[in-house]
Coordinates of C-alpha atoms and ligand atoms in Angstrom, one line a residue:
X1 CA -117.9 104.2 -14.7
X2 CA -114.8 103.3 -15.8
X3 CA -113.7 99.7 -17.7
X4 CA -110.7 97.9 -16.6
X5 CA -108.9 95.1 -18.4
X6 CA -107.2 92.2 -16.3
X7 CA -104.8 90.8 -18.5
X8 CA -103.3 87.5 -16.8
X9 CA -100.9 85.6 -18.5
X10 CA -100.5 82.5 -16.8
X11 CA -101.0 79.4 -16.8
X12 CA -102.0 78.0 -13.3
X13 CA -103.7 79.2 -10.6
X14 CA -103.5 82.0 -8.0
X15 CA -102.5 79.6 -5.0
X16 CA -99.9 78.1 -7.6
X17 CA -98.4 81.8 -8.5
X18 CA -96.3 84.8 -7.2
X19 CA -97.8 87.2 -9.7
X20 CA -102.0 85.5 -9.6
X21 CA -101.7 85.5 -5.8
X22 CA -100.7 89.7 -6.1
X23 CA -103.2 89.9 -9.0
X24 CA -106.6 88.8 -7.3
X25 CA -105.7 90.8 -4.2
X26 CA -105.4 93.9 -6.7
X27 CA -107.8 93.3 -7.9
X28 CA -110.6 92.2 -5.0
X29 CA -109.3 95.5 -3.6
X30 CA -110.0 97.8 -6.6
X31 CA -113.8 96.5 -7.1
X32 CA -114.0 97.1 -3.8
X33 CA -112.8 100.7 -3.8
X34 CA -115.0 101.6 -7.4
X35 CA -117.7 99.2 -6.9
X36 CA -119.3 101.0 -9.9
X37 CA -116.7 100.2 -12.5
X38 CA -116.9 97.3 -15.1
X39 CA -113.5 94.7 -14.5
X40 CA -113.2 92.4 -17.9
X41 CA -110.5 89.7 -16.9
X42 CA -109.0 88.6 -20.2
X43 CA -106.9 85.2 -19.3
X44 CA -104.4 85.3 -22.4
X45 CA -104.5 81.6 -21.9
X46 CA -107.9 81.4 -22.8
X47 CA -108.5 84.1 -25.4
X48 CA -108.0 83.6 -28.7
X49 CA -104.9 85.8 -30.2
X50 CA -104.6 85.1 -33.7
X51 CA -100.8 84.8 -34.8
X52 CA -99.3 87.2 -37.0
X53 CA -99.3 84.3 -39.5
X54 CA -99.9 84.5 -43.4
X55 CA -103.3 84.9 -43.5
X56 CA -103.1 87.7 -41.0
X57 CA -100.6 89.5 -43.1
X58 CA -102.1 88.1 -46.4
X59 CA -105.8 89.7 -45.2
X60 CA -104.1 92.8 -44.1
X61 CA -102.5 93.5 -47.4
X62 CA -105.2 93.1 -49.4
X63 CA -107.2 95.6 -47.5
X64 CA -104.4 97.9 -47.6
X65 CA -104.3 97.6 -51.7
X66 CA -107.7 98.3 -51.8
X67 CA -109.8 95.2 -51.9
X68 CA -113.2 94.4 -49.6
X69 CA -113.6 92.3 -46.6
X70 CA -115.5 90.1 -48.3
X71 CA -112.8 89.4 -50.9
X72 CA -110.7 87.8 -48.3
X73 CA -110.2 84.0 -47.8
X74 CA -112.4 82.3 -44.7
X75 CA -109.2 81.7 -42.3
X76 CA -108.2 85.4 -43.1
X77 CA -111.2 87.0 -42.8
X78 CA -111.8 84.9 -39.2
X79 CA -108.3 86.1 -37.9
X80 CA -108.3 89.8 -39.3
X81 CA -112.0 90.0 -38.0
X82 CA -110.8 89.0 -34.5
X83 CA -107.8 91.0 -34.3
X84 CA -110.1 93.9 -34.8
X85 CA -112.5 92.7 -32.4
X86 CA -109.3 93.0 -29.3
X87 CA -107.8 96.1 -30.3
X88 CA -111.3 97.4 -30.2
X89 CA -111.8 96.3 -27.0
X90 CA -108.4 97.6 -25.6
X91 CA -108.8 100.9 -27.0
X92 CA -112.4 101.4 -25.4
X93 CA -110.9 100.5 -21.9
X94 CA -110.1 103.3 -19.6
X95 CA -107.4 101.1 -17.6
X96 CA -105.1 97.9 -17.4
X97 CA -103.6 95.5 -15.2
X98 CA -101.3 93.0 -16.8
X99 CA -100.3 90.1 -14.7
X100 CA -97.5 87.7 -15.9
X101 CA -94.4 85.7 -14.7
X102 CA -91.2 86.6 -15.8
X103 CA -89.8 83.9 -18.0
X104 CA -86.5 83.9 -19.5
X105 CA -86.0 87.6 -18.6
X106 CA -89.6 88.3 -20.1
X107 CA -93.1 88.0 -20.6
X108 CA -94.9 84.7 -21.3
X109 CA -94.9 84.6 -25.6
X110 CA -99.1 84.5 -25.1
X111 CA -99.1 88.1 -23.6
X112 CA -96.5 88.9 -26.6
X113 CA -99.2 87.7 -28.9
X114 CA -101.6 89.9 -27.3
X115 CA -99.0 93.0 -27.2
X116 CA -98.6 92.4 -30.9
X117 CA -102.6 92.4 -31.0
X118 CA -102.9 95.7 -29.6
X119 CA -100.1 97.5 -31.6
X120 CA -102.3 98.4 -34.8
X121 CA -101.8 101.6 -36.2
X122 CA -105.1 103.7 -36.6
X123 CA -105.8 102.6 -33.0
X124 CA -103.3 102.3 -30.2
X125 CA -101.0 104.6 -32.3
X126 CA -100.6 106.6 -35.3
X127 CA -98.1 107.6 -38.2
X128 CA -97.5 111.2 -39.0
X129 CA -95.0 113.6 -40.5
X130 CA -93.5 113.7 -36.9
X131 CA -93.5 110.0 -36.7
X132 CA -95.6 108.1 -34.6
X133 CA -97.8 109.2 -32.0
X134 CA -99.5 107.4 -29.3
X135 CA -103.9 107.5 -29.5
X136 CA -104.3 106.2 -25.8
X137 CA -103.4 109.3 -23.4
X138 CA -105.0 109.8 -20.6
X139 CA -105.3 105.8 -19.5
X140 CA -103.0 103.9 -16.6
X141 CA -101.5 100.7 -16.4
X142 CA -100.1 98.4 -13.8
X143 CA -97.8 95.6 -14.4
X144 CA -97.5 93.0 -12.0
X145 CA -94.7 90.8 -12.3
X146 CA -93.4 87.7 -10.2
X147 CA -89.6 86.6 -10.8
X148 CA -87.3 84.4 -9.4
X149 CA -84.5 86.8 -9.1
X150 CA -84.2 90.9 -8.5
X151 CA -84.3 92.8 -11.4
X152 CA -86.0 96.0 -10.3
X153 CA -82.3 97.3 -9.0
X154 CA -78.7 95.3 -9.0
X155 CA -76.7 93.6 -11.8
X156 CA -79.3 92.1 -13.2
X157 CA -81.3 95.2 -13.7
X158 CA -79.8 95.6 -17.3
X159 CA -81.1 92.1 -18.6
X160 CA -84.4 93.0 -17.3
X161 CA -87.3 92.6 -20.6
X162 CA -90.5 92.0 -19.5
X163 CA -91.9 95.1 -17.4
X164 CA -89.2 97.1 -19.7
X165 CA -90.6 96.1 -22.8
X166 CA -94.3 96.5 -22.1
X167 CA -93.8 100.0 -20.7
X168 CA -92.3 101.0 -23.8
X169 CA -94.6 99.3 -25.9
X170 CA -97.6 101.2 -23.7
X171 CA -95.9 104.4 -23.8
X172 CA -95.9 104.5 -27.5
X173 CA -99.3 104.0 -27.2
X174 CA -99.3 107.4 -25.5
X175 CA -99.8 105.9 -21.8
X176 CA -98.3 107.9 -19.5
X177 CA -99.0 106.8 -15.9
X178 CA -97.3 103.0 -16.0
X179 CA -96.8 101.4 -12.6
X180 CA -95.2 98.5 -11.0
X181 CA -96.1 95.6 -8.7
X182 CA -92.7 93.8 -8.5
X183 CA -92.9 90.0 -6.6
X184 CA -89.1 89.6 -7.1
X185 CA -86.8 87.1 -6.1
X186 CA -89.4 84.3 -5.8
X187 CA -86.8 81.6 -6.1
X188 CA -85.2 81.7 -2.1
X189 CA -88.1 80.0 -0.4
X190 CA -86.9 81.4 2.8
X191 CA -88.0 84.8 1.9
X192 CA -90.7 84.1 -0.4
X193 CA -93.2 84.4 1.5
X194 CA -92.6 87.3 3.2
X195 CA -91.8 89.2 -0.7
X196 CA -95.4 87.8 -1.6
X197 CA -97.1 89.2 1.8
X198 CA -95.6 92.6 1.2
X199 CA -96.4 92.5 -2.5
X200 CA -100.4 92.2 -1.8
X201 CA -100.2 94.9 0.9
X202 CA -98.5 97.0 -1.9
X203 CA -101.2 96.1 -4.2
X204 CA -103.9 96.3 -1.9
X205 CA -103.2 99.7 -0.8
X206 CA -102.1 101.0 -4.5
X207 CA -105.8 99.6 -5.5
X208 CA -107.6 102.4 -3.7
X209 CA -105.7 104.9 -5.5
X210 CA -105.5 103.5 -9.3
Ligands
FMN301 C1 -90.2 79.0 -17.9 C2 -89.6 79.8 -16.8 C3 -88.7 80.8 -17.0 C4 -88.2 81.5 -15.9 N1 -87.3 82.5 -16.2 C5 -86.9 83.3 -15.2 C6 -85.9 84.4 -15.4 O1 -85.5 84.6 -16.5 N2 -85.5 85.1 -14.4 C7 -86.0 84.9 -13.1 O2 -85.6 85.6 -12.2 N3 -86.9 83.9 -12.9 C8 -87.3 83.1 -13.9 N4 -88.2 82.1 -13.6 C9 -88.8 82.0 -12.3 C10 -90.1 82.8 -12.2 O3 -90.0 84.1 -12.7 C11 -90.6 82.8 -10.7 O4 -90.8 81.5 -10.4 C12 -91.8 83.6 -10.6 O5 -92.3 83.5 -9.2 C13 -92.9 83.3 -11.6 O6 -94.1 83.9 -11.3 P1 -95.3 83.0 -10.7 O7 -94.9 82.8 -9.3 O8 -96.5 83.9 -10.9 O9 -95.4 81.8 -11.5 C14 -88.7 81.3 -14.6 C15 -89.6 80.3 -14.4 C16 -90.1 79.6 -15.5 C17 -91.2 78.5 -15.2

């Protein structure tokens, strides 16, 4: 049995989004095919993701210099407790699906939140005399992401951010096999609906094989 995170970051609902609509079909289609494996949806609009704020850092650097858990403030020990509590969580997962919108050439500042939750050294990644290494080989992801425009080829290929940044980010954590589910160029409403329709029988067919 295998555990799969489905990472959504957005706001509405499927029948109000490109990238939901793709998303459930996904993922309907890979419970289907491995009935057996566990599928945690994590709905970064829900969750709570701490902010890097001071009493993150503040907690973090006083464990670093030596002192207890228990020697941190309330708020700190609440936020560094839960940050814990989701990079645990990611790192015991064998696969992930993130879902988002492209907004302003990227990804929705919630799933950021969440990126920056999962970048912990000591467990997505590591430091070494080499430099860093990434812990989590061995695991997939799939991005599916909804824009307005075309960004997967064409002049605006260079500005693209979001599926760019969190494949880098994912292959510093060692990921290796990162693939795509673009719904692009959303915005003509002529062809929308035909760029969704091919979209979910993309995702429904890479299901059976992820
Ligand atoms: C706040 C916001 C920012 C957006 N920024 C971009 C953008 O930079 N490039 C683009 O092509 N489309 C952009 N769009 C359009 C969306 O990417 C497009 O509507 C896409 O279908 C969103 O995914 P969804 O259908 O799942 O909501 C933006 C939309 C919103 C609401």
């Amino acid at each position: 049995m295998e555990t799969v995170l489905y990472i959504t970051a957005h706001p509405l609902d499927p029948q109000e989004s490109f990238s939901l609509a793709v998303g459930r079909e996904f993922i309907e289609a890979y419970r289907e095919a491995n009935p057996t494996d566990e599928v945690v949806h994590l709905d970064m609009y829900k969750e709570d993701i701490p902010q890097f704020d001071a009493d993150v850092l503040r907690g973090w650097g006083k464990l670093r210099s030596g002192s207890s858990f228990d020697q941190l403030s309330d708020a700190e020990k609440l936020k560094v407790a839960r940050l814990e509590a989701i990079v645990d969580q990611y790192v015991a997962a064998d696969k992930y699906v993130y879902v988002s919108p492209m907004w302003n050439f990227s990804i929705p500042p919630v799933l950021k939140a969440y990126t920056d939750a999962t970048s912990i050294p000591g467990k997505t990644f590591k430091y070494t005399q080499n430099g860093p290494i990434g812990l989590l080989s061995g695991k997939k992801a799939l991005h599916i992401q909804a824009s307005g425009s075309v960004y997967s080829e064409g002049p605006l290929a260079p500005i693209e951010m979001g599926y760019s940044y969190l494949t880098k980010v994912l292959q510093f954590y060692g990921i290796q096999s990162i693939e795509a589910i673009f719904v692009e160029g959303t915005a003509s409403l002529e062809q929308a609906p035909a760029i969704k329709e091919k979209a979910i029988a993309a995702a429904k067919e890479f299901a059976k094989r992820f």
